[in-house]
GROMACS .gro file of C-alpha atoms in nm:
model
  263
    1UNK     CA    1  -7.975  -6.082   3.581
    2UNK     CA    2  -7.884  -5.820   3.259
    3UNK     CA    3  -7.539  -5.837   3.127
    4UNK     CA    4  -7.442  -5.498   3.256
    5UNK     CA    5  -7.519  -5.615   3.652
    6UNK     CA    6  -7.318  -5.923   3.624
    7UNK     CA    7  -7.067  -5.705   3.439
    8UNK     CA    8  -7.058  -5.464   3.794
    9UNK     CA    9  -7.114  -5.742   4.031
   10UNK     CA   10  -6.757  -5.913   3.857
   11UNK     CA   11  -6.601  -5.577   3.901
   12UNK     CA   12  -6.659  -5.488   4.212
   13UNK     CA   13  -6.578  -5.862   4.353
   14UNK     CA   14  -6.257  -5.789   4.185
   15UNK     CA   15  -6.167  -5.431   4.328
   16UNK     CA   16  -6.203  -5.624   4.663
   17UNK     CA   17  -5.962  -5.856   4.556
   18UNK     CA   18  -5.757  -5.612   4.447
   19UNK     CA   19  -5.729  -5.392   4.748
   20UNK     CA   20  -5.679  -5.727   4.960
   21UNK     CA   21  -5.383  -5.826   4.749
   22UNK     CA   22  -5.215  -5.542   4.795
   23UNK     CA   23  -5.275  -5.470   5.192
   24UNK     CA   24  -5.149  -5.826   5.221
   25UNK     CA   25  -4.798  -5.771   5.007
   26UNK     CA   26  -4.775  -5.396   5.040
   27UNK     CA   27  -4.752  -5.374   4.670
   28UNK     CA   28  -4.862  -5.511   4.310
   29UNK     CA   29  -4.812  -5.489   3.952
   30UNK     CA   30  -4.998  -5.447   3.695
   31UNK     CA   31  -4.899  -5.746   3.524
   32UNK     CA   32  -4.940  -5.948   3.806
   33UNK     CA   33  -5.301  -5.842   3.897
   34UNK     CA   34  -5.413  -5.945   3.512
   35UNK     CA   35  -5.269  -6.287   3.541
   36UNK     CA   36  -5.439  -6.348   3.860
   37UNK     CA   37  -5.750  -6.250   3.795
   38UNK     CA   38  -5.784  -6.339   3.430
   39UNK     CA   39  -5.839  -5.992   3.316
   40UNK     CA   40  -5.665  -5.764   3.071
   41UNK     CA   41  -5.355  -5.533   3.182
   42UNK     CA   42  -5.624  -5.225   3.045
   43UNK     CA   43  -5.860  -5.361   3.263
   44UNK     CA   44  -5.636  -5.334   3.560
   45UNK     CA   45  -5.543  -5.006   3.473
   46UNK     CA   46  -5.864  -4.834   3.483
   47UNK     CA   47  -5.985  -5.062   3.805
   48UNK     CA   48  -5.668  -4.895   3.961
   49UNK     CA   49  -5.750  -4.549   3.842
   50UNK     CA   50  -6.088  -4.577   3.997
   51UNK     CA   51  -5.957  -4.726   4.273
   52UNK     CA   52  -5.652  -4.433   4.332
   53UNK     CA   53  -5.971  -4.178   4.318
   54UNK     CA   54  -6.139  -4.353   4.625
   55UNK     CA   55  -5.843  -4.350   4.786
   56UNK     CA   56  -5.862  -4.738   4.833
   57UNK     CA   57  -5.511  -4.788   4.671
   58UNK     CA   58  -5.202  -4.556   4.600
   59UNK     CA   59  -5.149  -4.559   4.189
   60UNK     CA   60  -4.795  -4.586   4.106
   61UNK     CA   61  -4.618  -4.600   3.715
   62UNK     CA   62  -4.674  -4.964   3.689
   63UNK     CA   63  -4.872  -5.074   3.968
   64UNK     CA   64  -5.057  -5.028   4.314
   65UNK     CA   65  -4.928  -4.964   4.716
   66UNK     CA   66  -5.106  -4.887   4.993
   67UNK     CA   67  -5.077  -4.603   5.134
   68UNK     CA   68  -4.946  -4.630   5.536
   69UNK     CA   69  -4.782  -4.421   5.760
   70UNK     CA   70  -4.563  -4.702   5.972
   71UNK     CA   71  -4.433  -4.910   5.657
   72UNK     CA   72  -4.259  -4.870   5.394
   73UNK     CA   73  -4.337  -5.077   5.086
   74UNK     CA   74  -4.084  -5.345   5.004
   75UNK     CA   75  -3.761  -5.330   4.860
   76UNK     CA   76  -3.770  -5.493   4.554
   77UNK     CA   77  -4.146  -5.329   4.532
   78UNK     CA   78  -3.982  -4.987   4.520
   79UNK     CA   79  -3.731  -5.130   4.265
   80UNK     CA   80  -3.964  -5.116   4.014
   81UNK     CA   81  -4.180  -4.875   4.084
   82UNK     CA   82  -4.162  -4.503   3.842
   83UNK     CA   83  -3.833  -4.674   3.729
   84UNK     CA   84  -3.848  -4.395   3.450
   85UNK     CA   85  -3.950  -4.123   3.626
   86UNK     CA   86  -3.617  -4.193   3.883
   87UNK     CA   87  -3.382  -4.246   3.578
   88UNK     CA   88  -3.521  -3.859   3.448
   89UNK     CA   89  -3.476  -3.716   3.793
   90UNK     CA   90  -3.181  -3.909   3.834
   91UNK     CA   91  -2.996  -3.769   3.497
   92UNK     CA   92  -3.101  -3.411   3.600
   93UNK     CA   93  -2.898  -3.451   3.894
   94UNK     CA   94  -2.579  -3.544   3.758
   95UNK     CA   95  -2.598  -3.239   3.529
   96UNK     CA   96  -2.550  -3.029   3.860
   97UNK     CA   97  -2.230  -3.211   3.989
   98UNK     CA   98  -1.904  -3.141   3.854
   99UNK     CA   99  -1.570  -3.366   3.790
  100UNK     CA  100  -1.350  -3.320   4.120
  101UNK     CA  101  -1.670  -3.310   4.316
  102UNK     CA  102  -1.753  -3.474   4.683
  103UNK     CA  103  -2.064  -3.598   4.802
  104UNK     CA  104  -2.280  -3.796   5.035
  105UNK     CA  105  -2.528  -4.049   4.878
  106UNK     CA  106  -2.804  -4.173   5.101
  107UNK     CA  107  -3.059  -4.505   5.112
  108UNK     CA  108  -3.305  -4.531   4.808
  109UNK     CA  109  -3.413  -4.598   4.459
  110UNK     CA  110  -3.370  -4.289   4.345
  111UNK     CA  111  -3.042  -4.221   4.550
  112UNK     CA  112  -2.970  -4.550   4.354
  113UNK     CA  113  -3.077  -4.409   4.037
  114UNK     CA  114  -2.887  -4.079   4.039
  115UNK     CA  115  -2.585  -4.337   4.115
  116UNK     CA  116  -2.623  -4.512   3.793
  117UNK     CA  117  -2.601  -4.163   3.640
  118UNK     CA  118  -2.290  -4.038   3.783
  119UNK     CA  119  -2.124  -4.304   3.651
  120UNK     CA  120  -2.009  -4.139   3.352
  121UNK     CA  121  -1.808  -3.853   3.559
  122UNK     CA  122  -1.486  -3.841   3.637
  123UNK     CA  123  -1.272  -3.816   3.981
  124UNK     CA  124  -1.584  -3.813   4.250
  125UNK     CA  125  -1.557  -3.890   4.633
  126UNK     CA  126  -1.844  -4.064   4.707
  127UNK     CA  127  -1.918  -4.114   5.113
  128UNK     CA  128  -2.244  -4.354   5.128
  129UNK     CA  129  -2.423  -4.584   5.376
  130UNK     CA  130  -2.585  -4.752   5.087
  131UNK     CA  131  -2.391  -5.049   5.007
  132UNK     CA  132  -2.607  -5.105   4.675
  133UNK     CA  133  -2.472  -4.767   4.567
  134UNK     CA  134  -2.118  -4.859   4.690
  135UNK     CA  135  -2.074  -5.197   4.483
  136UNK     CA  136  -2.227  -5.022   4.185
  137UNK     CA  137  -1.934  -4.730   4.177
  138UNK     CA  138  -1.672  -4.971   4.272
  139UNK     CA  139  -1.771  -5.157   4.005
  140UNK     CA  140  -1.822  -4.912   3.711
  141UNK     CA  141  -1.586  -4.602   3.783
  142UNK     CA  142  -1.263  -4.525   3.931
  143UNK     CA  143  -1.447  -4.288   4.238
  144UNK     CA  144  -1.313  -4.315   4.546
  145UNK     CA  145  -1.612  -4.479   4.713
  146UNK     CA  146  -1.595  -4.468   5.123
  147UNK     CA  147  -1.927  -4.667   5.290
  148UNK     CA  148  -1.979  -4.573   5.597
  149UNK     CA  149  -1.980  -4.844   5.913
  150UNK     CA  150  -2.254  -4.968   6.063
  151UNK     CA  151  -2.527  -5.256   6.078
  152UNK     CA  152  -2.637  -5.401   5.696
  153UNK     CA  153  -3.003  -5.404   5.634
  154UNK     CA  154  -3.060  -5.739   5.456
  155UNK     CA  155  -3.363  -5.621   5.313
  156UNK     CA  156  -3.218  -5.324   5.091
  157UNK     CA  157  -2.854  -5.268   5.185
  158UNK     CA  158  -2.843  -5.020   5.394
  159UNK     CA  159  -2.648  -4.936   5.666
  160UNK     CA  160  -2.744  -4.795   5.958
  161UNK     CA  161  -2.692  -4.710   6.311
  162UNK     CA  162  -2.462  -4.435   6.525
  163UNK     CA  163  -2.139  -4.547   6.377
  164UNK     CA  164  -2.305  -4.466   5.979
  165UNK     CA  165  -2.396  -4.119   6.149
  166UNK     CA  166  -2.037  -4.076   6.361
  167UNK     CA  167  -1.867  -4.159   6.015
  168UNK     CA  168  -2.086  -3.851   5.790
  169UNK     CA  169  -1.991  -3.640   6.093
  170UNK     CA  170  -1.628  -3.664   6.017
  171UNK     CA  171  -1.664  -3.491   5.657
  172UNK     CA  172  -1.733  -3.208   5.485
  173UNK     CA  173  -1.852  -3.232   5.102
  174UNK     CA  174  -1.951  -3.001   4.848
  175UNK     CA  175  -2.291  -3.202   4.788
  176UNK     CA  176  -2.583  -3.428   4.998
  177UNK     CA  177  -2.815  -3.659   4.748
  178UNK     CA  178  -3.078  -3.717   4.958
  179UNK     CA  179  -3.405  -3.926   4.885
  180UNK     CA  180  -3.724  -3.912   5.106
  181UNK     CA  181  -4.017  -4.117   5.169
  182UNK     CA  182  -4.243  -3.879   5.197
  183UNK     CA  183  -4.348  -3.451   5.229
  184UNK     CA  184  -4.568  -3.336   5.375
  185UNK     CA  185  -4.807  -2.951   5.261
  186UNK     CA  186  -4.629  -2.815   5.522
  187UNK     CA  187  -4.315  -2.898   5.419
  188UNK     CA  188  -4.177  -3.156   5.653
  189UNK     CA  189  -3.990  -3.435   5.515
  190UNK     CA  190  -4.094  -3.790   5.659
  191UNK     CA  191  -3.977  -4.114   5.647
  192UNK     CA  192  -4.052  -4.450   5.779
  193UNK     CA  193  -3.722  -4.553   5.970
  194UNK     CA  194  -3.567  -4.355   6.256
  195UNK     CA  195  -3.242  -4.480   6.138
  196UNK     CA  196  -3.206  -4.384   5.823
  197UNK     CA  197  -3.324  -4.009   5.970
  198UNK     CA  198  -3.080  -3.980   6.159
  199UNK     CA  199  -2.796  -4.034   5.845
  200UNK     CA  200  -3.026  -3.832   5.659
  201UNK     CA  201  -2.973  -3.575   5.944
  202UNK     CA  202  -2.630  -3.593   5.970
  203UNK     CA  203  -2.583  -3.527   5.558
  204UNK     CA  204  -2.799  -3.241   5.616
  205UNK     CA  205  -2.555  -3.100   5.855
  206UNK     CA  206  -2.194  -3.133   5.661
  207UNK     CA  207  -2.316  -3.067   5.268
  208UNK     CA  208  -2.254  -2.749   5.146
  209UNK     CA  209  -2.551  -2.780   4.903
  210UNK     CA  210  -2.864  -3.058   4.940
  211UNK     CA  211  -3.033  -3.219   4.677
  212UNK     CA  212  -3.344  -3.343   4.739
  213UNK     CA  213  -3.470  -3.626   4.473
  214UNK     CA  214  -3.798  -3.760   4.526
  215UNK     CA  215  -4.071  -3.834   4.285
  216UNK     CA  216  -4.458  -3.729   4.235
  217UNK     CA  217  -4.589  -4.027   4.474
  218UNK     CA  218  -4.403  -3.883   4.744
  219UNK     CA  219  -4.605  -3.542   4.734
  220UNK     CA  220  -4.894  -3.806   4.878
  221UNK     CA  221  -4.720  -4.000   5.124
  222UNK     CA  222  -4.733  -3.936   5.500
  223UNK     CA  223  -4.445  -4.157   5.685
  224UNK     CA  224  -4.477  -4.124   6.125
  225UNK     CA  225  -4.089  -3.991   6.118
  226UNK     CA  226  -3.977  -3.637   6.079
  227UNK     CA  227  -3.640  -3.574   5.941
  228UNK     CA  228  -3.644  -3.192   5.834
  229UNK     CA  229  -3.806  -2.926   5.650
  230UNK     CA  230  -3.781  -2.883   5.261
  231UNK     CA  231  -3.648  -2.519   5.370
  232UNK     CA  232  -3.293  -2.701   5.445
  233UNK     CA  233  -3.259  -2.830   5.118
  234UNK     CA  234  -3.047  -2.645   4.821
  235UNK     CA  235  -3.297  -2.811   4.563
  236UNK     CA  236  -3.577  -2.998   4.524
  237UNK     CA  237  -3.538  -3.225   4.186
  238UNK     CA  238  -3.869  -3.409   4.126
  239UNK     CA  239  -4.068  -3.545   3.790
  240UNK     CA  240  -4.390  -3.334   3.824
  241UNK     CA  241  -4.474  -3.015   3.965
  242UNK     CA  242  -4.521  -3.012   4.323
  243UNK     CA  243  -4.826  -2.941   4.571
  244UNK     CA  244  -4.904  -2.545   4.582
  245UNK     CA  245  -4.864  -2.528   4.900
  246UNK     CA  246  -4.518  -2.692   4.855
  247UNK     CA  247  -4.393  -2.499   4.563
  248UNK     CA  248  -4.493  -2.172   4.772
  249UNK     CA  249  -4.271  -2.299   5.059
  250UNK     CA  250  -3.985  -2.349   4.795
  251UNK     CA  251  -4.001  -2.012   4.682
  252UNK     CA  252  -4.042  -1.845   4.972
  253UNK     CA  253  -3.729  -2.040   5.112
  254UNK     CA  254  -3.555  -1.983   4.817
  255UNK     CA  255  -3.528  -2.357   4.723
  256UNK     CA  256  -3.422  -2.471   4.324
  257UNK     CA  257  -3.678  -2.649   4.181
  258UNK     CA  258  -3.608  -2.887   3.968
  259UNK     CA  259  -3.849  -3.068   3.755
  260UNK     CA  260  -3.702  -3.361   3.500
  261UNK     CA  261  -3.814  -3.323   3.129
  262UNK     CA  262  -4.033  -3.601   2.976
  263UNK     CA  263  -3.828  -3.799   2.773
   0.00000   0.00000   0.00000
């Protein structure tokens, strides 16, 4: 047997290995596919790449999901995945809100993210059913910060349930950050958790402008539960240019579009 077909044979035995790691843990790093199978983190890379391209895997800034329509990836998965491409969406965003502001903060990373940028303002109202984004602001500014009631997720803070969506209902603020888990060409916004749609629903409903953060991999995600259409947003502010088909529906709606400079 030639160099070059053991050379494939190894490969291929370890794309399989690869694709079975991550439908078993829903997501993996780079770093952590090299040191399991021995191999170089530019290896890994272009295995993914090829991968991505046969649509075995979902390529994300830093490692592989797959993709699924029922499940969310992990928590502490999502954590770490486009960290910088959240932090440049997330600074974008808190170039739009003014001192004296009020504004609903939903579950996510990015949500999370666009937190960590606000910090720096002064005299916000923050209403959120994301207790990860409530401990950070208590901790770091003098905001108000008002968390909503309801049931705590263990697995990422949030809180959910019709006393979270009763609670949004009782205000009125001048801005919704909302994240998504996925959009669809048509312009439906999905996520994975009928829950957290129905807060999402409710800050749809009593924000006097919507911003919309989501990054790149969410333009190729396709969650089972609706929650709106991109129409109902003020502004869409994202790391990469969107779909076509989506940045038609933007301007046709008349929907900002935001796109985060490369640092």
């Amino acid at each position: 047997m030639s160099d070059g077909t053991v050379e494939r044979t190894g490969a291929a035995a370890r794309h399989s290995g690869i694709v079975s790691l991550v439908r078993q843990r829903g997501f993996m790093a780079i770093e952590a596919l090299a040191n399991h199978f021995d191999v170089t983190v530019q290896t890994i890379r272009r295995d993914l790449n090829l991968l991505s391209e046969e649509g075995r895997v979902l390529r994300y800034h830093g490692g592989a999901g797959l993709p699924s329509s029922v499940e969310n990836i992990d928590y502490t998965a999502r954590q770490v995945m486009n960290p910088l491409e959240k932090d440049r969406i997330a600074r974008l965003v808190a170039q739009e809100i003014p001192a004296h502001a009020s504004l609903f903060i939903n579950i996510g990373t990015t949500t999370e993210a666009v937190a960590r940028a606000l910090a720096g303002h002064q005299d916000l109202r923050v209403i959120t059913n994301n207790l990860n984004v409530a401990s950070m602001l208590a901790r770091s500014t003098d905001f108000k910060v008002i968390l909503t009631g309801g049931t705590v997720r263990n697995r990422d803070g949030g809180i959910v349930g019709s006393a979270s969506c009763d609670m949004i209902g009782q205000f009125r603020v001048d801005f919704g950050i909302i994240g998504i888990s996925g959009i669809d060409e048509d312009g439906t916004l999905l996520d994975f958790d009928a829950d957290e749609v129905r807060a999402a629903q409710a800050i749809l409903r009593h924000s006097r402008q919507v911003f919309l953060v989501a990054d790149h991999t969410k333009f190729a995600r396709r969650p089972m539960v609706r929650m709106g259409s991109i129409a109902e947003v003020s502004a869409l502010f994202t790391d990469e240019p969107p779909p076509p088909a989506i940045a038609t529906l933007l301007q046709q709606h008349d929907v900002a579009l935001k796109i985060a400079p490369a640092d």
